[in-house]
Structures are given as structure tokens and as C-alpha cells.
């Protein structure tokens, strides 16, 4: 088999993979501009019903209120989770203690517990604390996740200890070393963690469904679910809602994709 033929096969395979990956997104955009009957019929060309779908959507659902709720929850979860989890990962790696590896193993073991198993006790605790239908109730379970702690500990392994020792000799406190020396150095890890955390928080449906029962506190995934719960589903309106919901996560990913791979592999620049 000649090298030219191998190259053609490789590019053909990549083109097929690209089409398979991009087609659902393209179909979503097309469906958002068509009537429900056209979507069901499998129409693959842009329609003229985008404005009508939008009017129906904002007329039936509090679209922008739910959109704002999702933005608020996702941004707060992302910022606070990055700070808390990075401090935990930094501490597990930098500070010396005989029991830290055992504690870290316990933290990792919690990854094997499905969140569904924790929902009932969490709901009971938050209900007694009066945290139902609140921002605090939504974000608390996501502030320190084993995956993020593991990611930041992996990144901290590549952080030069000489910098810490020199900073201590200069009189910097431990918090100053963390915020002024560690955080700027680990920007790729923070970017990768931000993408993962934001997408998880934005797409969080199960916990939001459990703790948010008030219409004024619901999120975009809950709005999409409500559009499919009736006797008749308007697929054009539904796909427009899905398209609007997809935009923020796409923006975050493309804005931070430069650092995403570096952060996942634990590289330090």
C-alpha cells in the first residue's frame, strides 16, 4: 500500500469523523429555523420560522429568567470550585503529613459513589437548613469535587518547590504564595478545570430538579425538559431552546481551548 493511498485513507476517515461530529450541531441550527412538522419530516434546509419559534418560546416559558439563573449558578460554581478545589489539591501535594495520602485515597473513593445515592440525604439536610430554591443550595455540592482536587494535585506535582521556599524566605505568607505564585503559574490547569466545571454546572439537571421547585429559580436544562413534557412537542421551538442553551458552553470551551489540553495533562508554563 503506497504512502499516497494511506494519506487519502487518513483524510477520508477524518472527514467522515468530522461530518458525523458536526452534523448534529448543524441539524440543531436548521431545526431551530423550521416548523415542527418540517423537523419531523427531516427537512435539511434553513427555514423561515425562527422568529415565530422565538416568540412562542418566550411566550410559553421564562426563557431569559432561566438563562440568567443558569449563568449565575454556573459562574458561581466555577469560580468557587476552582478556588476551593485548587487549595485542596495544592495542600495535598505541597504540605507534608503522614495521613494525607490516606485521606486523599478516601477522597478518591468518593468518586465511586453515584450522586443519585446522595440526593436523598442531601435533600433532607438542605431542607432542614432552609436551602431549597436558593443559590447556596445549588452550588454547595459542587464546591469540592474529587476530580478537580485530583487534577490540581497532579498539576501541583510540577510546581517548583524552590519557588515556595524562596517566597517563604522573602516573608510571604502561605496564602500569598498560593494566590501570587501558584495560581498564575497553573493557568492552564485552571482553564481546563474551568471548562469542565462550567459545563457540568450549566448542564446540571438532576440536582437542580431536586432542589429547585420554584419557577423563578429554574435553569435552562429544566426549561428544555418542560418543553418535552406536554402532549404535543413543538420541535422547532425545542431545538431553538437547545441552541440557546448550547451557546454559553461553546463560548467557554472555544475561549479556553488553547489551555485545555495542557491543563488536562498537568503541564505548567
Tab-separated table of N, CA and C in Angstrom, residues 65-143:
chain	number	residue	atom	x	y	z
A	65	UNK	N	-35.149	34.551	32.076
A	65	UNK	CA	-35.003	34.373	33.515
A	65	UNK	C	-34.268	33.088	33.835
A	66	UNK	N	-34.648	32.004	33.156
A	66	UNK	CA	-33.955	30.726	33.338
A	66	UNK	C	-32.521	30.792	32.827
A	67	UNK	N	-32.316	31.523	31.735
A	67	UNK	CA	-30.970	31.680	31.183
A	67	UNK	C	-30.071	32.400	32.186
A	68	UNK	N	-30.595	33.446	32.804
A	68	UNK	CA	-29.825	34.180	33.804
A	68	UNK	C	-29.520	33.298	35.010
A	69	UNK	N	-30.481	32.496	35.429
A	69	UNK	CA	-30.245	31.582	36.549
A	69	UNK	C	-29.108	30.618	36.232
A	70	UNK	N	-29.126	30.039	35.030
A	70	UNK	CA	-28.063	29.110	34.636
A	70	UNK	C	-26.708	29.802	34.616
A	71	UNK	N	-26.669	31.016	34.069
A	71	UNK	CA	-25.405	31.777	34.039
A	71	UNK	C	-24.901	32.042	35.453
A	72	UNK	N	-25.794	32.496	36.316
A	72	UNK	CA	-25.410	32.825	37.689
A	72	UNK	C	-24.896	31.599	38.430
A	73	UNK	N	-25.652	30.509	38.351
A	73	UNK	CA	-25.241	29.297	39.061
A	73	UNK	C	-23.916	28.767	38.522
A	74	UNK	N	-23.795	28.703	37.183
A	74	UNK	CA	-22.598	28.118	36.572
A	74	UNK	C	-21.356	28.947	36.875
A	75	UNK	N	-21.463	30.272	36.814
A	75	UNK	CA	-20.311	31.132	37.084
A	75	UNK	C	-19.890	31.031	38.545
A	76	UNK	N	-20.859	31.067	39.456
A	76	UNK	CA	-20.528	30.960	40.880
A	76	UNK	C	-19.896	29.610	41.207
A	77	UNK	N	-20.473	28.536	40.684
A	77	UNK	CA	-19.916	27.199	40.926
A	77	UNK	C	-18.491	27.123	40.382
A	78	UNK	N	-18.271	27.640	39.179
A	78	UNK	CA	-16.954	27.560	38.554
A	78	UNK	C	-15.909	28.312	39.365
A	79	UNK	N	-16.195	29.554	39.714
A	79	UNK	CA	-15.221	30.372	40.442
A	79	UNK	C	-14.920	29.775	41.814
A	80	UNK	N	-15.959	29.451	42.574
A	80	UNK	CA	-15.751	28.947	43.932
A	80	UNK	C	-15.125	27.553	43.926
A	81	UNK	N	-15.551	26.703	42.991
A	81	UNK	CA	-14.985	25.349	42.931
A	81	UNK	C	-13.505	25.391	42.564
A	82	UNK	N	-13.116	26.288	41.666
A	82	UNK	CA	-11.709	26.390	41.303
A	82	UNK	C	-10.865	26.814	42.498
A	83	UNK	N	-11.360	27.766	43.270
A	83	UNK	CA	-10.598	28.231	44.438
A	83	UNK	C	-10.497	27.130	45.493
A	84	UNK	N	-11.638	26.549	45.864
A	84	UNK	CA	-11.651	25.538	46.932
A	84	UNK	C	-10.881	24.289	46.524
A	85	UNK	N	-11.147	23.772	45.324
A	85	UNK	CA	-10.507	22.529	44.891
A	85	UNK	C	-9.016	22.717	44.640
A	86	UNK	N	-8.625	23.873	44.115
A	86	UNK	CA	-7.197	24.108	43.878
A	86	UNK	C	-6.437	24.243	45.191
A	87	UNK	N	-7.053	24.870	46.190
A	87	UNK	CA	-6.404	24.950	47.505
A	87	UNK	C	-6.251	23.558	48.118
A	88	UNK	N	-7.262	22.707	47.938
A	88	UNK	CA	-7.180	21.348	48.460
A	88	UNK	C	-6.098	20.547	47.735
A	89	UNK	N	-6.080	20.617	46.401
A	89	UNK	CA	-5.065	19.901	45.637
A	89	UNK	C	-3.662	20.394	45.949
A	90	UNK	N	-3.508	21.699	46.103
A	90	UNK	CA	-2.215	22.294	46.461
A	90	UNK	C	-1.761	21.786	47.830
A	91	UNK	N	-2.672	21.779	48.800
A	91	UNK	CA	-2.323	21.331	50.150
A	91	UNK	C	-1.955	19.851	50.173
A	92	UNK	N	-2.687	19.030	49.445
A	92	UNK	CA	-2.393	17.594	49.423
A	92	UNK	C	-0.994	17.318	48.874
A	93	UNK	N	-0.512	18.134	47.963
A	93	UNK	CA	0.781	17.878	47.345
A	93	UNK	C	1.931	18.578	48.048
A	94	UNK	N	1.736	19.807	48.489
A	94	UNK	CA	2.842	20.614	48.995
A	94	UNK	C	3.153	20.334	50.463
A	95	UNK	N	2.129	20.228	51.279
A	95	UNK	CA	2.352	20.062	52.715
A	95	UNK	C	2.565	18.602	53.070
A	96	UNK	N	3.457	18.365	54.006
A	96	UNK	CA	3.839	17.011	54.385
A	96	UNK	C	3.048	16.555	55.613
A	97	UNK	N	2.439	15.404	55.489
A	97	UNK	CA	1.708	14.823	56.604
A	97	UNK	C	1.591	13.327	56.367
A	98	UNK	N	1.726	12.546	57.442
A	98	UNK	CA	1.707	11.093	57.301
A	98	UNK	C	0.363	10.568	56.812
A	99	UNK	N	-0.710	11.236	57.183
A	99	UNK	CA	-2.048	10.725	56.874
A	99	UNK	C	-2.628	11.295	55.583
A	100	UNK	N	-1.905	12.201	54.899
A	100	UNK	CA	-2.524	12.883	53.763
A	100	UNK	C	-2.829	11.939	52.607
A	101	UNK	N	-1.972	10.955	52.368
A	101	UNK	CA	-2.238	10.015	51.274
A	101	UNK	C	-3.446	9.140	51.573
A	102	UNK	N	-3.614	8.793	52.838
A	102	UNK	CA	-4.782	8.011	53.217
A	102	UNK	C	-6.055	8.838	53.052
A	103	UNK	N	-5.994	10.101	53.473
A	103	UNK	CA	-7.153	10.985	53.314
A	103	UNK	C	-7.454	11.203	51.838
A	104	UNK	N	-6.411	11.374	51.034
A	104	UNK	CA	-6.612	11.572	49.600
A	104	UNK	C	-7.223	10.330	48.960
A	105	UNK	N	-6.841	9.159	49.418
A	105	UNK	CA	-7.441	7.915	48.907
A	105	UNK	C	-8.925	7.854	49.225
A	106	UNK	N	-9.289	8.307	50.423
A	106	UNK	CA	-10.703	8.344	50.794
A	106	UNK	C	-11.459	9.311	49.896
A	107	UNK	N	-10.835	10.463	49.605
A	107	UNK	CA	-11.455	11.445	48.709
A	107	UNK	C	-11.697	10.836	47.336
A	108	UNK	N	-10.705	10.119	46.823
A	108	UNK	CA	-10.852	9.491	45.508
A	108	UNK	C	-11.905	8.393	45.527
A	109	UNK	N	-12.034	7.694	46.637
A	109	UNK	CA	-13.033	6.632	46.729
A	109	UNK	C	-14.449	7.170	46.615
A	110	UNK	N	-14.649	8.426	47.009
A	110	UNK	CA	-15.987	9.008	46.904
A	110	UNK	C	-16.427	9.180	45.457
A	111	UNK	N	-15.471	9.120	44.510
A	111	UNK	CA	-15.832	9.202	43.092
A	111	UNK	C	-16.654	7.992	42.665
A	112	UNK	N	-16.540	6.893	43.400
A	112	UNK	CA	-17.277	5.684	43.042
A	112	UNK	C	-18.715	5.705	43.549
A	113	UNK	N	-19.063	6.682	44.369
A	113	UNK	CA	-20.422	6.785	44.884
A	113	UNK	C	-21.263	7.592	43.903
A	114	UNK	N	-22.289	7.028	43.304
A	114	UNK	CA	-23.113	7.790	42.353
A	114	UNK	C	-23.863	8.910	43.071
A	115	UNK	N	-24.005	10.036	42.383
A	115	UNK	CA	-24.661	11.185	43.004
A	115	UNK	C	-26.113	10.879	43.364
A	116	UNK	N	-26.728	9.962	42.621
A	116	UNK	CA	-28.112	9.590	42.905
A	116	UNK	C	-28.243	9.050	44.331
A	117	UNK	N	-27.217	8.358	44.801
A	117	UNK	CA	-27.265	7.796	46.146
A	117	UNK	C	-27.173	8.862	47.232
A	118	UNK	N	-26.687	10.050	46.852
A	118	UNK	CA	-26.517	11.125	47.830
A	118	UNK	C	-27.665	12.121	47.825
A	119	UNK	N	-28.520	12.048	46.823
A	119	UNK	CA	-29.543	13.084	46.674
A	119	UNK	C	-30.534	13.126	47.831
A	120	UNK	N	-30.986	11.952	48.290
A	120	UNK	CA	-31.994	11.930	49.368
A	120	UNK	C	-31.439	12.529	50.655
A	121	UNK	N	-30.262	12.079	51.153
A	121	UNK	CA	-29.738	12.715	52.369
A	121	UNK	C	-29.412	14.198	52.173
A	122	UNK	N	-28.900	14.564	51.001
A	122	UNK	CA	-28.622	15.976	50.744
A	122	UNK	C	-29.905	16.801	50.756
A	123	UNK	N	-30.944	16.276	50.142
A	123	UNK	CA	-32.220	16.991	50.125
A	123	UNK	C	-32.756	17.173	51.536
A	124	UNK	N	-32.659	16.138	52.376
A	124	UNK	CA	-33.149	16.240	53.749
A	124	UNK	C	-32.350	17.271	54.542
A	125	UNK	N	-31.042	17.266	54.367
A	125	UNK	CA	-30.197	18.226	55.086
A	125	UNK	C	-30.497	19.655	54.632
A	126	UNK	N	-30.562	19.855	53.320
A	126	UNK	CA	-30.779	21.203	52.798
A	126	UNK	C	-32.183	21.701	53.111
A	127	UNK	N	-33.139	20.780	53.172
A	127	UNK	CA	-34.498	21.172	53.521
A	127	UNK	C	-34.555	21.680	54.959
A	128	UNK	N	-33.874	20.991	55.865
A	128	UNK	CA	-33.857	21.425	57.269
A	128	UNK	C	-33.104	22.731	57.451
A	129	UNK	N	-32.110	22.968	56.599
A	129	UNK	CA	-31.338	24.211	56.689
A	129	UNK	C	-32.003	25.370	55.955
A	130	UNK	N	-33.122	25.100	55.269
A	130	UNK	CA	-33.817	26.148	54.532
A	130	UNK	C	-33.099	26.589	53.264
A	131	UNK	N	-32.408	25.660	52.625
A	131	UNK	CA	-31.619	25.999	51.432
A	131	UNK	C	-32.284	25.567	50.132
A	132	UNK	N	-33.538	25.110	50.195
A	132	UNK	CA	-34.236	24.775	48.954
A	132	UNK	C	-34.553	26.046	48.189
A	133	UNK	N	-34.478	25.965	46.845
A	133	UNK	CA	-34.746	27.107	45.965
A	133	UNK	C	-33.811	28.277	46.238
A	134	UNK	N	-32.565	27.958	46.612
A	134	UNK	CA	-31.581	29.006	46.857
A	134	UNK	C	-30.319	28.740	46.035
A	135	UNK	N	-29.583	29.801	45.772
A	135	UNK	CA	-28.314	29.672	45.048
A	135	UNK	C	-27.303	28.876	45.860
A	136	UNK	N	-27.264	29.118	47.163
A	136	UNK	CA	-26.332	28.400	48.036
A	136	UNK	C	-26.601	26.898	47.984
A	137	UNK	N	-27.880	26.518	48.024
A	137	UNK	CA	-28.224	25.109	47.966
A	137	UNK	C	-27.791	24.448	46.670
A	138	UNK	N	-27.827	25.192	45.577
A	138	UNK	CA	-27.429	24.631	44.288
A	138	UNK	C	-25.923	24.418	44.195
A	139	UNK	N	-25.149	25.393	44.688
A	139	UNK	CA	-23.703	25.362	44.433
A	139	UNK	C	-22.912	24.565	45.471
A	140	UNK	N	-23.432	24.373	46.677
A	140	UNK	CA	-22.649	23.734	47.736
A	140	UNK	C	-22.121	22.340	47.367
A	141	UNK	N	-22.938	21.438	46.778
A	141	UNK	CA	-22.420	20.093	46.487
A	141	UNK	C	-21.309	20.070	45.441
A	142	UNK	N	-21.118	21.171	44.718
A	142	UNK	CA	-20.146	21.178	43.620
A	142	UNK	C	-18.869	21.933	43.955
A	143	UNK	N	-18.723	22.412	45.182
A	143	UNK	CA	-17.586	23.274	45.507
A	143	UNK	C	-16.263	22.508	45.561
